[in-house]
């Protein structure tokens, strides 16, 4: 199906708080876009047949009142709230491997009723530097003590709770780990997986370890070529034909050591055993034609996280929110409002 047009110091992480839409616009102006993409040859296969065989019962038991078919119609939108609501809280945005946090700018602009923070781990020196720095940031946000650039009104502080953690791809893997440690009031995952590399029996759910390991020397030799190839794999043939890749930030902004640290993290991290410990609501938005984190990985998270709901991005690749930022924001808001009402029902 065709998709519609549409460094904490020393730790490699730099958190920034956004106060309003204007700040988000400034961020996006600093990032131009292009469509330079090429092919990446790896032996990951998309589990279309596997996905088709998943039972309707598995999805039905995780039903949610929000639209489960991704692509809300403009007529269904309510007017976007215009100011931060303490009830909503904050969102910590964790981007994917080799991607700038600016990839989320348009979604953040559509969610002015939340405060926004992001982690930039592109200059990390090791996998441990990524995970520990992001953990420290989440802890400080939960305590209401954010670090980073001051907001436009310094006397205002971020609400200590609730904190939503939104992660895409590598960022989703980090978000799952943080949520299993009780650091998230809510979880939003785009194209996520609980285990990126898989053995042959599970190739429908991820990449072969050798494919990831082969990228490390290739990065040292020609990082630009590897990144161009990786970006191409993010999109379906139809999305590439429609030029969707032109909407991604142009430059990676990651150092080669940071790229290698990210790959090493993807190769080592496995949160499947701790998914039952995630007790907060979780929203999964996943492309059915994702070749980076195959759709089967989303079904695995859906089955393993107790309060998970899945929104299928039919026909989409690895970036289901791209050029669907308004729909994405509205889905997040609707899901979070519903989740909050369930957790804190109004007195009768």
CSV table of N, CA and C in Angstrom, one decimal, residues 65-221:
chain,number,residue,atom,x,y,z
A,65,UNK,N,-9.3,3.2,22.2
A,65,UNK,CA,-10.2,4.1,21.6
A,65,UNK,C,-9.7,5.0,20.6
A,66,UNK,N,-8.3,5.2,20.5
A,66,UNK,CA,-7.8,6.1,19.4
A,66,UNK,C,-7.9,5.3,18.1
A,67,UNK,N,-7.7,6.1,17.0
A,67,UNK,CA,-7.8,5.5,15.7
A,67,UNK,C,-6.6,4.6,15.6
A,68,UNK,N,-6.9,3.3,15.3
A,68,UNK,CA,-5.8,2.3,15.1
A,68,UNK,C,-5.3,2.2,13.7
A,69,UNK,N,-5.9,2.9,12.8
A,69,UNK,CA,-5.4,2.9,11.4
A,69,UNK,C,-4.7,4.3,11.3
A,70,UNK,N,-3.4,4.3,11.1
A,70,UNK,CA,-2.6,5.5,11.1
A,70,UNK,C,-2.9,6.3,9.9
A,71,UNK,N,-3.3,7.5,10.1
A,71,UNK,CA,-3.6,8.4,9.0
A,71,UNK,C,-5.0,9.1,9.2
A,72,UNK,N,-5.0,9.8,10.4
A,72,UNK,CA,-6.3,10.4,10.8
A,72,UNK,C,-6.7,11.5,9.7
A,73,UNK,N,-7.9,11.6,9.5
A,73,UNK,CA,-8.4,12.6,8.5
A,73,UNK,C,-8.5,14.0,9.1
A,74,UNK,N,-8.2,15.0,8.3
A,74,UNK,CA,-8.2,16.4,8.9
A,74,UNK,C,-9.5,16.7,9.6
A,75,UNK,N,-10.6,16.2,9.1
A,75,UNK,CA,-11.9,16.6,9.7
A,75,UNK,C,-12.1,16.1,11.1
A,76,UNK,N,-11.2,15.1,11.5
A,76,UNK,CA,-11.3,14.5,12.8
A,76,UNK,C,-10.5,15.3,13.9
A,77,UNK,N,-9.7,16.2,13.4
A,77,UNK,CA,-8.8,17.0,14.4
A,77,UNK,C,-9.7,17.9,15.3
A,78,UNK,N,-9.3,17.9,16.5
A,78,UNK,CA,-9.8,19.0,17.4
A,78,UNK,C,-8.8,20.1,17.3
A,79,UNK,N,-9.2,21.3,17.8
A,79,UNK,CA,-8.2,22.4,17.7
A,79,UNK,C,-7.0,22.2,18.6
A,80,UNK,N,-5.9,22.4,18.1
A,80,UNK,CA,-4.6,22.2,18.8
A,80,UNK,C,-4.5,23.1,20.0
A,81,UNK,N,-4.3,22.5,21.2
A,81,UNK,CA,-4.1,23.3,22.4
A,81,UNK,C,-3.0,24.3,22.2
A,82,UNK,N,-3.1,25.5,22.8
A,82,UNK,CA,-2.1,26.5,22.5
A,82,UNK,C,-1.1,26.8,23.7
A,83,UNK,N,-1.2,26.1,24.8
A,83,UNK,CA,-0.3,26.4,25.9
A,83,UNK,C,0.0,25.1,26.7
A,84,UNK,N,1.1,25.1,27.3
A,84,UNK,CA,1.6,24.0,28.1
A,84,UNK,C,0.5,23.6,29.2
A,85,UNK,N,0.3,22.4,29.4
A,85,UNK,CA,-0.6,21.9,30.4
A,85,UNK,C,0.1,21.0,31.4
A,86,UNK,N,0.1,21.4,32.7
A,86,UNK,CA,0.9,20.6,33.7
A,86,UNK,C,0.4,19.2,33.8
A,87,UNK,N,-0.9,19.0,33.4
A,87,UNK,CA,-1.4,17.6,33.5
A,87,UNK,C,-0.7,16.7,32.5
A,88,UNK,N,-0.3,17.3,31.3
A,88,UNK,CA,0.4,16.5,30.3
A,88,UNK,C,1.8,16.2,30.7
A,89,UNK,N,2.5,17.2,31.2
A,89,UNK,CA,3.9,17.0,31.6
A,89,UNK,C,4.9,17.2,30.5
A,90,UNK,N,5.9,16.4,30.5
A,90,UNK,CA,7.1,16.6,29.5
A,90,UNK,C,7.3,15.4,28.7
A,91,UNK,N,7.9,15.6,27.6
A,91,UNK,CA,8.3,14.5,26.7
A,91,UNK,C,9.8,14.6,26.5
A,92,UNK,N,10.5,13.5,26.7
A,92,UNK,CA,11.9,13.3,26.4
A,92,UNK,C,12.0,12.6,25.1
A,93,UNK,N,12.6,13.2,24.1
A,93,UNK,CA,12.7,12.6,22.7
A,93,UNK,C,14.1,12.0,22.5
A,94,UNK,N,14.1,10.7,22.1
A,94,UNK,CA,15.3,10.0,21.8
A,94,UNK,C,15.3,9.5,20.4
A,95,UNK,N,16.2,10.0,19.6
A,95,UNK,CA,16.2,9.7,18.1
A,95,UNK,C,16.9,8.4,17.8
A,96,UNK,N,16.8,8.1,16.5
A,96,UNK,CA,17.4,6.8,16.0
A,96,UNK,C,18.9,7.0,15.7
A,97,UNK,N,19.5,5.9,15.4
A,97,UNK,CA,20.9,5.8,15.0
A,97,UNK,C,21.2,6.8,13.9
A,98,UNK,N,22.2,7.6,14.0
A,98,UNK,CA,22.7,8.5,13.0
A,98,UNK,C,21.8,9.7,12.8
A,99,UNK,N,20.7,9.8,13.5
A,99,UNK,CA,19.7,10.9,13.3
A,99,UNK,C,19.8,12.0,14.3
A,100,UNK,N,19.6,13.3,13.8
A,100,UNK,CA,19.6,14.4,14.7
A,100,UNK,C,18.3,14.5,15.4
A,101,UNK,N,18.2,15.0,16.6
A,101,UNK,CA,17.0,15.2,17.3
A,101,UNK,C,16.0,16.1,16.6
A,102,UNK,N,16.5,16.9,15.7
A,102,UNK,CA,15.6,17.8,14.9
A,102,UNK,C,14.6,17.1,14.1
A,103,UNK,N,14.8,15.8,13.9
A,103,UNK,CA,13.8,15.0,13.1
A,103,UNK,C,12.4,15.0,13.8
A,104,UNK,N,12.4,15.3,15.1
A,104,UNK,CA,11.1,15.4,15.8
A,104,UNK,C,10.5,16.8,15.8
A,105,UNK,N,11.2,17.8,15.3
A,105,UNK,CA,10.8,19.2,15.4
A,105,UNK,C,9.3,19.4,15.1
A,106,UNK,N,8.9,18.9,14.0
A,106,UNK,CA,7.5,19.2,13.5
A,106,UNK,C,6.5,18.5,14.4
A,107,UNK,N,6.8,17.4,15.0
A,107,UNK,CA,5.9,16.8,16.0
A,107,UNK,C,5.8,17.6,17.2
A,108,UNK,N,6.9,18.1,17.7
A,108,UNK,CA,7.0,18.9,18.9
A,108,UNK,C,6.2,20.2,18.7
A,109,UNK,N,6.2,20.8,17.5
A,109,UNK,CA,5.5,22.0,17.3
A,109,UNK,C,4.0,21.7,17.4
A,110,UNK,N,3.6,20.5,17.1
A,110,UNK,CA,2.2,20.2,17.1
A,110,UNK,C,1.7,19.8,18.5
A,111,UNK,N,2.6,19.8,19.5
A,111,UNK,CA,2.3,19.4,20.8
A,111,UNK,C,2.7,20.5,21.8
A,112,UNK,N,2.2,21.7,21.7
A,112,UNK,CA,2.6,22.8,22.5
A,112,UNK,C,2.1,22.6,24.0
A,113,UNK,N,1.2,21.7,24.2
A,113,UNK,CA,0.7,21.5,25.5
A,113,UNK,C,1.6,20.6,26.4
A,114,UNK,N,2.7,20.2,25.8
A,114,UNK,CA,3.8,19.5,26.6
A,114,UNK,C,5.0,20.3,26.6
A,115,UNK,N,5.9,20.1,27.6
A,115,UNK,CA,7.3,20.6,27.5
A,115,UNK,C,8.1,19.5,26.9
A,116,UNK,N,9.1,20.0,26.1
A,116,UNK,CA,9.9,19.0,25.3
A,116,UNK,C,11.4,19.1,25.7
A,117,UNK,N,12.0,18.0,25.7
A,117,UNK,CA,13.5,17.8,25.9
A,117,UNK,C,14.0,16.8,24.9
A,118,UNK,N,15.3,16.9,24.5
A,118,UNK,CA,15.8,15.9,23.7
A,118,UNK,C,17.2,15.5,24.2
A,119,UNK,N,17.7,14.3,23.8
A,119,UNK,CA,19.0,13.9,24.1
A,119,UNK,C,19.7,13.7,22.8
A,120,UNK,N,20.9,14.3,22.7
A,120,UNK,CA,21.8,14.2,21.5
A,120,UNK,C,23.0,13.4,21.9
A,121,UNK,N,23.0,12.1,21.5
A,121,UNK,CA,24.1,11.2,21.8
A,121,UNK,C,25.1,10.9,20.7
A,122,UNK,N,25.1,11.8,19.7
A,122,UNK,CA,25.9,11.6,18.5
A,122,UNK,C,27.4,11.7,18.7
A,123,UNK,N,27.8,12.2,19.8
A,123,UNK,CA,29.3,12.3,20.1
A,123,UNK,C,29.7,11.4,21.2
A,124,UNK,N,28.9,10.5,21.6
A,124,UNK,CA,29.2,9.5,22.6
A,124,UNK,C,30.4,8.7,22.2
A,125,UNK,N,31.2,8.3,23.2
A,125,UNK,CA,32.4,7.5,23.0
A,125,UNK,C,32.2,6.0,23.2
A,126,UNK,N,31.1,5.6,23.8
A,126,UNK,CA,30.9,4.2,24.0
A,126,UNK,C,29.4,3.9,24.2
A,127,UNK,N,29.0,2.7,24.1
A,127,UNK,CA,27.6,2.4,24.4
A,127,UNK,C,27.1,2.8,25.8
A,128,UNK,N,28.1,2.5,26.7
A,128,UNK,CA,27.8,2.9,28.1
A,128,UNK,C,27.6,4.4,28.3
A,129,UNK,N,28.3,5.2,27.6
A,129,UNK,CA,28.1,6.6,27.7
A,129,UNK,C,26.8,7.0,27.2
A,130,UNK,N,26.2,6.4,26.2
A,130,UNK,CA,24.9,6.7,25.7
A,130,UNK,C,23.9,6.3,26.8
A,131,UNK,N,23.9,5.1,27.3
A,131,UNK,CA,22.8,4.6,28.2
A,131,UNK,C,22.9,5.3,29.5
A,132,UNK,N,24.1,5.5,30.1
A,132,UNK,CA,24.1,6.2,31.4
A,132,UNK,C,23.8,7.6,31.3
A,133,UNK,N,24.2,8.3,30.3
A,133,UNK,CA,23.8,9.7,30.2
A,133,UNK,C,22.4,10.0,30.0
A,134,UNK,N,21.7,9.1,29.2
A,134,UNK,CA,20.3,9.2,29.0
A,134,UNK,C,19.6,8.9,30.2
A,135,UNK,N,20.1,7.9,31.0
A,135,UNK,CA,19.5,7.6,32.3
A,135,UNK,C,19.5,8.7,33.2
A,136,UNK,N,20.7,9.4,33.3
A,136,UNK,CA,20.8,10.5,34.2
A,136,UNK,C,19.9,11.7,33.8
A,137,UNK,N,19.7,11.9,32.5
A,137,UNK,CA,18.8,12.9,32.1
A,137,UNK,C,17.4,12.6,32.5
A,138,UNK,N,16.9,11.3,32.3
A,138,UNK,CA,15.6,10.9,32.6
A,138,UNK,C,15.4,11.1,34.1
A,139,UNK,N,16.4,10.7,34.9
A,139,UNK,CA,16.3,10.9,36.4
A,139,UNK,C,16.1,12.3,36.8
A,140,UNK,N,16.9,13.2,36.1
A,140,UNK,CA,16.8,14.6,36.5
A,140,UNK,C,15.5,15.2,36.1
A,141,UNK,N,14.9,14.8,35.0
A,141,UNK,CA,13.6,15.3,34.5
A,141,UNK,C,12.5,14.8,35.5
A,142,UNK,N,12.6,13.5,35.9
A,142,UNK,CA,11.6,13.0,36.8
A,142,UNK,C,11.7,13.8,38.2
A,143,UNK,N,12.8,14.3,38.5
A,143,UNK,CA,13.0,15.0,39.8
A,143,UNK,C,12.7,16.5,39.6
A,144,UNK,N,12.4,16.9,38.3
A,144,UNK,CA,12.1,18.3,38.1
A,144,UNK,C,13.3,19.2,38.1
A,145,UNK,N,14.5,18.6,37.7
A,145,UNK,CA,15.7,19.3,37.7
A,145,UNK,C,16.4,19.2,36.4
A,146,UNK,N,15.8,19.7,35.3
A,146,UNK,CA,16.4,19.5,34.0
A,146,UNK,C,17.7,20.3,33.9
A,147,UNK,N,18.6,19.8,33.1
A,147,UNK,CA,19.9,20.5,32.8
A,147,UNK,C,19.8,21.0,31.3
A,148,UNK,N,20.7,21.9,30.9
A,148,UNK,CA,20.7,22.3,29.5
A,148,UNK,C,20.4,23.8,29.3
A,149,UNK,N,19.9,24.1,28.2
A,149,UNK,CA,19.7,25.5,27.9
A,149,UNK,C,18.5,26.0,28.7
A,150,UNK,N,18.6,27.3,29.2
A,150,UNK,CA,17.4,27.8,30.0
A,150,UNK,C,16.3,28.1,29.1
A,151,UNK,N,15.1,28.0,29.7
A,151,UNK,CA,13.9,28.4,28.9
A,151,UNK,C,13.8,29.9,28.8
A,152,UNK,N,12.8,30.4,28.0
A,152,UNK,CA,12.7,31.8,27.8
A,152,UNK,C,12.3,32.6,29.1
A,153,UNK,N,11.6,31.8,30.0
A,153,UNK,CA,11.3,32.4,31.3
A,153,UNK,C,11.9,31.6,32.4
A,154,UNK,N,13.1,32.0,32.9
A,154,UNK,CA,14.0,31.2,33.7
A,154,UNK,C,13.3,30.8,35.0
A,155,UNK,N,12.3,31.5,35.5
A,155,UNK,CA,11.7,31.2,36.8
A,155,UNK,C,10.8,29.9,36.6
A,156,UNK,N,10.4,29.6,35.4
A,156,UNK,CA,9.6,28.4,35.2
A,156,UNK,C,10.4,27.2,35.2
A,157,UNK,N,9.9,26.1,35.8
A,157,UNK,CA,10.6,24.8,35.8
A,157,UNK,C,9.7,23.7,35.2
A,158,UNK,N,10.3,22.7,34.7
A,158,UNK,CA,9.6,21.6,34.1
A,158,UNK,C,8.9,20.9,35.3
A,159,UNK,N,7.7,20.4,35.0
A,159,UNK,CA,7.0,19.6,36.0
A,159,UNK,C,7.7,18.3,36.2
A,160,UNK,N,7.9,17.9,37.5
A,160,UNK,CA,8.6,16.7,37.8
A,160,UNK,C,8.0,15.5,37.2
A,161,UNK,N,6.7,15.5,37.0
A,161,UNK,CA,6.0,14.4,36.5
A,161,UNK,C,4.7,14.9,35.9
A,162,UNK,N,4.1,14.2,35.0
A,162,UNK,CA,4.5,13.0,34.3
A,162,UNK,C,5.6,13.2,33.3
A,163,UNK,N,6.4,12.2,33.0
A,163,UNK,CA,7.4,12.3,32.0
A,163,UNK,C,7.1,11.2,31.0
A,164,UNK,N,6.9,11.5,29.8
A,164,UNK,CA,6.7,10.6,28.7
A,164,UNK,C,8.1,10.5,28.0
A,165,UNK,N,8.5,9.3,27.6
A,165,UNK,CA,9.7,9.1,26.9
A,165,UNK,C,9.3,8.6,25.5
A,166,UNK,N,9.7,9.3,24.5
A,166,UNK,CA,9.4,9.0,23.1
A,166,UNK,C,10.7,8.6,22.4
A,167,UNK,N,10.7,7.4,21.9
A,167,UNK,CA,12.0,6.9,21.2
A,167,UNK,C,11.7,6.3,19.9
A,168,UNK,N,12.6,6.5,18.9
A,168,UNK,CA,12.5,6.0,17.6
A,168,UNK,C,13.7,5.1,17.4
A,169,UNK,N,13.5,3.9,17.0
A,169,UNK,CA,14.6,2.9,16.6
A,169,UNK,C,15.5,2.7,17.7
A,170,UNK,N,16.8,3.1,17.6
A,170,UNK,CA,17.7,3.0,18.7
A,170,UNK,C,17.2,3.7,19.9
A,171,UNK,N,16.6,4.9,19.7
A,171,UNK,CA,16.0,5.6,20.8
A,171,UNK,C,14.8,4.9,21.5
A,172,UNK,N,14.1,4.0,20.7
A,172,UNK,CA,13.1,3.2,21.3
A,172,UNK,C,13.6,2.1,22.2
A,173,UNK,N,14.8,1.6,21.8
A,173,UNK,CA,15.4,0.6,22.6
A,173,UNK,C,15.9,1.2,23.9
A,174,UNK,N,16.4,2.4,23.9
A,174,UNK,CA,16.8,3.1,25.1
A,174,UNK,C,15.6,3.4,26.0
A,175,UNK,N,14.5,3.8,25.3
A,175,UNK,CA,13.2,4.2,26.0
A,175,UNK,C,12.7,3.0,26.8
A,176,UNK,N,12.7,1.8,26.1
A,176,UNK,CA,12.2,0.6,26.8
A,176,UNK,C,13.0,0.3,28.0
A,177,UNK,N,14.3,0.4,27.9
A,177,UNK,CA,15.2,0.2,29.1
A,177,UNK,C,14.8,1.1,30.2
A,178,UNK,N,14.7,2.4,29.9
A,178,UNK,CA,14.4,3.4,31.0
A,178,UNK,C,13.0,3.1,31.6
A,179,UNK,N,12.0,2.7,30.7
A,179,UNK,CA,10.7,2.5,31.2
A,179,UNK,C,10.7,1.2,32.2
A,180,UNK,N,11.5,0.3,31.8
A,180,UNK,CA,11.6,-0.9,32.7
A,180,UNK,C,12.2,-0.6,34.1
A,181,UNK,N,12.9,0.5,34.2
A,181,UNK,CA,13.4,1.0,35.4
A,181,UNK,C,12.5,2.0,36.2
A,182,UNK,N,11.3,2.1,35.6
A,182,UNK,CA,10.3,3.0,36.3
A,182,UNK,C,10.5,4.4,36.0
A,183,UNK,N,11.2,4.8,35.0
A,183,UNK,CA,11.5,6.3,34.8
A,183,UNK,C,10.5,6.9,33.8
A,184,UNK,N,9.5,6.2,33.3
A,184,UNK,CA,8.6,6.8,32.4
A,184,UNK,C,7.2,6.7,32.9
A,185,UNK,N,6.4,7.8,32.8
A,185,UNK,CA,5.0,7.7,33.1
A,185,UNK,C,4.2,7.2,31.9
A,186,UNK,N,4.8,7.3,30.7
A,186,UNK,CA,4.3,6.8,29.4
A,186,UNK,C,5.4,6.7,28.4
A,187,UNK,N,5.1,5.8,27.4
A,187,UNK,CA,6.1,5.4,26.5
A,187,UNK,C,5.5,5.6,25.1
A,188,UNK,N,6.2,6.3,24.2
A,188,UNK,CA,5.8,6.4,22.8
A,188,UNK,C,7.0,5.8,21.9
A,189,UNK,N,6.7,4.8,21.2
A,189,UNK,CA,7.8,4.1,20.4
A,189,UNK,C,7.4,4.2,18.9
A,190,UNK,N,8.4,4.6,18.1
A,190,UNK,CA,8.3,4.6,16.7
A,190,UNK,C,9.3,3.6,16.1
A,191,UNK,N,8.9,2.7,15.3
A,191,UNK,CA,9.8,1.8,14.6
A,191,UNK,C,10.8,1.2,15.6
A,192,UNK,N,10.3,0.7,16.7
A,192,UNK,CA,11.1,0.2,17.8
A,192,UNK,C,11.3,-1.3,17.8
A,193,UNK,N,12.3,-1.7,18.6
A,193,UNK,CA,12.5,-3.2,18.8
A,193,UNK,C,13.1,-3.4,20.2
A,194,UNK,N,12.9,-4.6,20.7
A,194,UNK,CA,13.4,-4.9,22.0
A,194,UNK,C,14.8,-5.6,21.9
A,195,UNK,N,15.1,-6.0,20.6
A,195,UNK,CA,16.4,-6.7,20.4
A,195,UNK,C,16.7,-6.5,18.9
A,196,UNK,N,17.7,-5.7,18.6
A,196,UNK,CA,17.9,-5.4,17.2
A,196,UNK,C,18.5,-6.5,16.4
A,197,UNK,N,19.6,-7.2,16.9
A,197,UNK,CA,20.2,-8.3,16.2
A,197,UNK,C,19.5,-9.6,16.6
A,198,UNK,N,19.4,-10.5,15.6
A,198,UNK,CA,18.7,-11.7,15.8
A,198,UNK,C,19.5,-12.9,15.1
A,199,UNK,N,19.3,-14.0,15.7
A,199,UNK,CA,19.9,-15.2,15.2
A,199,UNK,C,19.0,-15.7,14.0
A,200,UNK,N,19.5,-16.7,13.2
A,200,UNK,CA,18.8,-17.1,12.0
A,200,UNK,C,17.3,-17.4,12.2
A,201,UNK,N,17.0,-18.1,13.3
A,201,UNK,CA,15.6,-18.5,13.6
A,201,UNK,C,14.7,-17.3,13.8
A,202,UNK,N,15.3,-16.1,14.0
A,202,UNK,CA,14.4,-14.9,14.3
A,202,UNK,C,14.7,-13.8,13.3
A,203,UNK,N,15.2,-14.1,12.1
A,203,UNK,CA,15.5,-13.1,11.2
A,203,UNK,C,14.3,-12.3,10.7
A,204,UNK,N,13.1,-12.7,10.9
A,204,UNK,CA,12.0,-11.9,10.6
A,204,UNK,C,11.8,-10.8,11.5
A,205,UNK,N,12.5,-10.7,12.6
A,205,UNK,CA,12.4,-9.7,13.7
A,205,UNK,C,13.6,-8.8,13.7
A,206,UNK,N,14.6,-9.0,13.0
A,206,UNK,CA,15.8,-8.1,13.1
A,206,UNK,C,16.9,-8.4,12.1
A,207,UNK,N,18.0,-7.9,12.4
A,207,UNK,CA,19.2,-8.0,11.6
A,207,UNK,C,20.1,-9.1,12.1
A,208,UNK,N,20.9,-9.7,11.2
A,208,UNK,CA,21.9,-10.7,11.6
A,208,UNK,C,23.0,-9.9,12.2
A,209,UNK,N,23.7,-10.5,13.3
A,209,UNK,CA,24.8,-9.8,13.9
A,209,UNK,C,25.9,-9.4,13.0
A,210,UNK,N,26.2,-10.3,12.0
A,210,UNK,CA,27.3,-10.0,11.1
A,210,UNK,C,27.0,-8.8,10.3
A,211,UNK,N,25.8,-8.5,10.0
A,211,UNK,CA,25.4,-7.3,9.2
A,211,UNK,C,25.8,-6.0,9.9
A,212,UNK,N,25.5,-6.0,11.2
A,212,UNK,CA,25.8,-4.9,12.0
A,212,UNK,C,27.3,-4.7,12.2
A,213,UNK,N,28.0,-5.8,12.5
A,213,UNK,CA,29.5,-5.8,12.7
A,213,UNK,C,30.2,-5.3,11.4
A,214,UNK,N,29.7,-5.7,10.3
A,214,UNK,CA,30.3,-5.3,9.0
A,214,UNK,C,30.2,-3.8,8.8
A,215,UNK,N,29.3,-3.1,9.4
A,215,UNK,CA,29.2,-1.7,9.2
A,215,UNK,C,30.3,-0.9,10.0
A,216,UNK,N,30.9,-1.5,11.0
A,216,UNK,CA,31.9,-0.7,11.8
A,216,UNK,C,33.1,-0.4,11.0
A,217,UNK,N,33.8,-1.4,10.4
A,217,UNK,CA,34.9,-1.0,9.5
A,217,UNK,C,34.5,-0.2,8.3
A,218,UNK,N,33.3,-0.4,7.8
A,218,UNK,CA,32.9,0.4,6.7
A,218,UNK,C,32.7,1.9,7.1
A,219,UNK,N,32.3,2.1,8.3
A,219,UNK,CA,32.1,3.5,8.8
A,219,UNK,C,33.5,4.2,8.9
A,220,UNK,N,34.5,3.5,9.3
A,220,UNK,CA,35.9,4.0,9.4
A,220,UNK,C,36.4,4.4,8.0
A,221,UNK,N,36.0,3.6,7.0
A,221,UNK,CA,36.5,3.8,5.7
A,221,UNK,C,35.7,4.9,4.9
